[in-house]
Structure formats: structure tokens, C-alpha cells
Amino acid sequence: MNVKTSPLISIITATYNSMKYFEDTKKSVLEGDVEDFEWIIVDDGSTDGTRKYLQEIDHPNIKLHFKSINAGIEDSYRTGIELATGKYLLILDHDDTIPLGSLSKRLDLLESNPNALAAFGAVAYMDESGRIYKESRFPFVSDDCVLSSLFTLFGIFILPVYPLKQGCVVLRSSFVKNNPGLYDIQLFLQAAKLGPVIFIKQACLNYRTFRTQFSSSRKMRLIRFFQFVWAKYAFKFLPWYISPFFAIYKTIPEFFKVLWSFVSSKRI
């Protein structure tokens, strides 16, 4: 009798009218270097043919979940996390791709470092056509290593811009499920606060950018500034004796990003 075991990793992708770039994402997952995975795709009420396209994909590792109404990306993530059965978890956006070799390396290092809650690497930024035009790296380290909690948090807050993206971080599923409601930056900061994390020097995500994307828009810059997001993160995740300094330090570049959004049409 064959006993079904849980996959090593659950990859979660939320789709919504995703036909334009999803083929690249699909190729990077299904032709990647990890075979023991489940890919949970949660469609958020697409109307552009994405649902029909997903239903026609024939692969045993894919699990589809269709929502009847558009309820937002965080609701899709929450659904995917609830459905996930893997030991590890990766949230991958519908228009991004996984660089070959980066996923297996993160998993191998997590398997050999049971105290680490997350493994991440650099982010390669690509334009609409898929051309890589820059790469962000974590400060002060240039080789694969295990980073302490305080060192990781210090590195994140010392840079004027956040050097990571959600899709470059592999997390332990148990940690994610024990921290419901946390996504993206906050989820990684919480992992770093609670324990060591693993860094690998290669790019772990090809992150697609658009000149019109909301995360770089003037409206979003204003929202972030007046909500004082990074100042709140400083007090939440950093030790009390340095949090006031970093709260001020992180607010200043956010102010200049707002100013820049009013004078430039380029990506920020």
C-alpha cells in the first residue's frame, strides 16, 4: 500500500486576468529543478480567459481553486495558505518567474539548517518584455550564509529601499500558518525577528515591473508616506533602543520618493 506524503514545498500563486505573462510563470515552475512540489493556483474571478486556460493545464502537481467573486489578492493568499500541505511555502506572483537552480538551493539549505525560518536571495528586476535591467542584493554579505536575527533586521532597515520581494523568500509552512494575516514584508520581518534566516547570493526571483504598476505610483507613495509604514515596522520589529532612530531614518527617503513621483515619469 502506497502512503501519500506531503510535498516538500507548496507554491502559491494568485491569478486575476493573468493571461499576458502567466505562461512565463508556468514554465519557470513546471520546468524548474524541484520535483517534489504542489502548485496551488487561486483564481480571483478572472474574466479574460485565465480560468479556461488554467483548466486546460494537465499536470498532477497543480491544484486549482476558483473563487466566485473578486475578493482581492490577500484573500487569495489566505486561501492558498490554508490549502497548502508542503513543509515549505513560496508565494509567487502570477507575472514573476523563478530563476533556475535557486529554489532547490534554498530548500537544501533549509533542510540542513532546521533553526532557520526562511531562505532568500537577490531579486532580479525585469521589464515587461522579460529583460533583466538590475539586481538588488542584501547589504554586507556576498556569499551563502546563515544570518542572525539582528543582522538581518539591521540590513533591511539600513537600506533606503526594501531589498527583497515576497517571491524570493521560501518560508517554513508551520511558521506561516502560525502567523495568519502577515504577508510580504511583514512576514519576512517576523521570521527574521524570531530566528536566523538563510541568504544565498544568486537571484531567487525575476520580478516583473511596469511603468504603470500601482506599487510605484504617486498615489501609493503618498499612502505609504502618510501611513508611516516603515516607522511602524521599526517599532514593531527592532529592539526598542534603536527603533526611534530607524523610524526617522526610514521616513526621510519615503518623503523624497513622494517628491520624485511628482517630477519623474520613470520607475521609482
C-alpha positions as a printed Julia matrix, in Angstrom:
268×3 Matrix{Float64}:
   0.0    0.0     0.0
   1.39   3.38   -1.04
   1.14   6.07    1.62
   0.74   9.56    0.19
   3.19  12.01    1.71
   3.05  15.78    1.74
   5.15  17.63   -0.84
   8.39  19.31    0.16
   7.11  22.73   -0.9
   3.81  24.44   -1.7
   3.99  27.21   -4.28
   1.02  29.6    -4.09
   0.02  31.86   -6.95
  -2.94  34.22   -7.07
  -4.26  34.94  -10.56
  -6.58  37.64  -11.82
  -6.8   38.34  -15.56
  -3.27  36.95  -15.84
  -3.12  35.72  -19.43
  -0.45  38.14  -20.64
   2.5   36.86  -18.61
   1.36  33.67  -16.91
   2.92  31.35  -19.5
   6.39  32.51  -18.4
   5.5   31.88  -14.76
   4.15  28.42  -15.57
   7.28  27.46  -17.47
   9.57  28.51  -14.62
   7.62  26.4   -12.11
   6.93  23.26  -14.15
  10.37  23.18  -15.81
  12.22  24.05  -12.61
  14.71  21.97  -10.64
  12.34  20.8    -7.87
  10.04  17.83   -8.5
   8.51  17.38   -5.03
   6.08  20.3    -5.03
   2.44  21.29   -5.24
   1.42  24.43   -7.1
  -1.75  25.94   -5.67
  -3.27  28.45   -8.08
  -6.11  30.55   -6.69
  -8.03  32.45   -9.35
  -9.73  35.6    -8.08
 -12.66  35.76  -10.51
 -10.8   36.31  -13.79
 -12.79  37.42  -16.82
 -10.12  37.37  -19.55
  -9.91  33.63  -20.23
  -7.46  32.83  -17.45
  -9.83  30.28  -15.89
 -10.26  28.33  -19.12
  -6.51  28.43  -19.67
  -5.83  27.07  -16.17
  -8.37  24.27  -16.57
  -6.57  23.11  -19.71
  -3.19  22.69  -17.96
  -2.62  18.99  -17.41
  -0.13  18.48  -14.59
  -0.5   16.31  -11.46
   1.26  18.85   -9.19
  -1.21  21.66   -9.9
  -4.18  22.29   -7.62
  -6.73  24.83   -8.83
  -9.13  26.84   -6.69
 -11.64  29.15   -8.36
 -13.28  31.96   -6.4
 -16.74  33.04   -7.47
 -16.06  36.76   -6.93
 -13.05  39.03   -6.94
 -12.12  39.34   -3.25
  -8.57  40.67   -3.5
  -5.07  39.25   -3.54
  -4.69  38.85    0.22
  -7.84  36.72    0.31
  -6.3   34.56   -2.43
  -3.07  34.21   -0.46
  -5.03  33.26    2.65
  -6.94  30.62    0.71
  -3.74  29.22   -0.79
  -2.02  29.04    2.6
  -5.0   27.19    4.07
  -4.83  24.65    1.24
  -1.04  24.22    1.39
   0.28  20.88    2.66
   4.01  21.29    1.94
   6.78  21.56    4.53
   7.87  24.85    2.97
   5.97  27.64    1.26
   6.65  30.12   -1.53
   4.24  32.85   -2.67
   4.88  33.58   -6.35
   3.09  36.36   -8.2
   1.4   35.47  -11.48
   3.77  37.5   -13.65
   7.11  36.68  -11.96
   9.46  33.74  -12.56
  11.84  31.57  -10.52
  15.5   31.55  -11.71
  16.63  28.01  -12.42
  18.53  26.42   -9.55
  17.55  28.95   -6.9
  14.59  27.05   -5.41
  16.4   23.74   -4.83
  19.31  25.58   -3.24
  17.08  27.37   -0.76
  15.31  24.13    0.13
  18.58  22.24    0.6
  19.89  24.91    2.96
  16.64  25.0     4.96
  16.75  21.22    5.29
  20.3   21.39    6.66
  19.53  24.34    8.99
  16.41  23.37   10.96
  16.5   26.52   13.13
  16.18  28.85   10.14
  12.66  30.06    9.38
  13.31  31.42    5.88
  15.75  31.37    2.96
  16.08  34.2     0.46
  18.37  35.69   -2.15
  18.74  38.56   -4.55
  15.93  39.95   -6.73
  16.43  40.42  -10.47
  14.19  43.16  -11.88
  12.84  42.63  -15.38
  10.76  44.85  -17.63
   7.55  43.98  -19.45
   9.47  42.09  -22.15
  11.36  39.96  -19.64
  14.68  41.81  -19.94
  16.67  41.93  -16.68
  17.77  45.52  -16.08
  19.04  45.47  -12.49
  19.56  43.26   -9.46
  19.14  44.1    -5.79
  21.29  42.45   -3.15
  21.27  42.23    0.6
  23.89  44.55    2.15
  27.2   43.49    3.7
  27.13  39.82    2.56
  28.45  38.35   -0.68
  28.25  34.59   -0.14
  25.79  31.94    1.03
  25.39  32.12    4.8
  23.07  31.96    7.8
  22.27  35.45    9.09
  21.46  36.22   12.69
  18.17  37.88   13.58
  19.6   41.29   14.47
  21.98  41.36   11.49
  19.11  40.61    9.08
  16.83  43.27   10.54
  19.64  45.82   10.59
  20.41  45.09    6.91
  16.78  45.52    5.91
  16.35  48.82    7.72
  19.72  50.35    6.84
  18.93  50.48    3.11
  16.82  53.38    1.8
  14.74  50.87   -0.22
  13.48  47.42    0.72
  15.89  44.93   -0.98
  13.53  41.93   -1.09
  10.29  40.82   -2.7
   7.83  38.25   -1.41
   8.59  35.78   -4.19
  12.29  35.48   -3.35
  11.63  34.11    0.15
  10.96  30.45    0.98
   9.42  30.05    4.45
   8.61  27.14    6.73
   4.88  26.46    6.34
   4.4   25.96   10.06
   5.71  29.48   10.69
   3.41  31.0     8.05
   0.34  29.2     9.37
   1.17  30.31   12.91
   1.26  33.95   11.79
  -2.07  34.44    9.96
  -2.66  37.81    8.35
   1.03  38.56    7.74
   2.21  38.78    4.13
   5.14  40.07    2.12
   7.44  42.43    4.08
   5.88  41.87    7.48
   6.06  38.09    7.17
   9.77  38.19    6.4
  10.47  40.71    9.16
   8.63  38.5    11.65
  10.69  35.48   10.55
  13.9   37.48   10.96
  12.8   38.71   14.37
  12.14  35.2    15.66
  15.23  33.45   14.39
  18.06  33.13   11.87
  17.43  33.24    8.13
  19.45  31.9     5.21
  20.89  34.06    2.45
  22.06  32.76   -0.94
  23.96  35.03   -3.27
  22.18  34.16   -6.52
  18.98  35.78   -7.75
  15.93  33.93   -6.39
  13.21  35.86   -8.21
  12.74  37.53  -11.57
  10.4   40.36  -10.59
   8.44  41.93  -13.44
   7.95  45.69  -13.27
   5.66  48.06  -15.15
   5.76  51.81  -15.6
   2.11  51.95  -14.56
   2.2   49.49  -11.65
   0.4   50.64   -8.53
   3.27  49.92   -6.1
   5.33  52.65   -7.8
   2.53  55.1    -8.42
   2.22  58.56   -6.94
  -0.93  57.52   -5.09
   0.78  54.54   -3.47
   3.8   56.63   -2.47
   1.51  59.11   -0.75
  -0.38  56.34    1.04
   2.83  54.76    2.29
   4.24  58.05    3.46
   1.21  59.25    5.41
   0.68  55.82    6.96
   4.33  55.89    8.16
   4.62  52.21    7.3
   8.35  51.82    7.87
   8.29  53.83   11.08
   5.67  51.42   12.43
   7.76  48.44   11.29
  10.78  49.86   13.12
   8.93  49.96   16.44
   7.36  46.54   15.83
  10.37  44.53   14.73
  13.51  46.27   16.0
  14.85  46.44   19.57
  13.5   49.44   21.46
  16.9   51.11   21.82
  17.39  51.57   18.05
  13.79  51.7    16.76
  13.33  55.52   17.11
  16.45  56.2    15.05
  15.38  53.88   12.24
  11.79  55.17   12.32
  13.11  58.62   11.44
  15.77  57.28    9.06
  13.25  55.27    7.0
  10.69  58.1     6.84
  13.1   60.53    5.15
  13.64  58.51    1.9
   9.87  57.86    1.72
   9.36  61.63    1.67
  11.85  62.05   -1.19
  10.16  59.22   -3.13
   6.91  61.17   -2.91
   8.63  64.29   -4.23
  10.28  62.3    -7.02
   6.94  60.84   -8.09
   5.71  64.34   -8.91
   8.67  65.23  -11.16
   9.55  61.94  -12.87
   7.71  59.53  -15.15
  10.33  56.81  -14.67
  10.18  53.79  -12.39
  10.86  54.56   -8.76
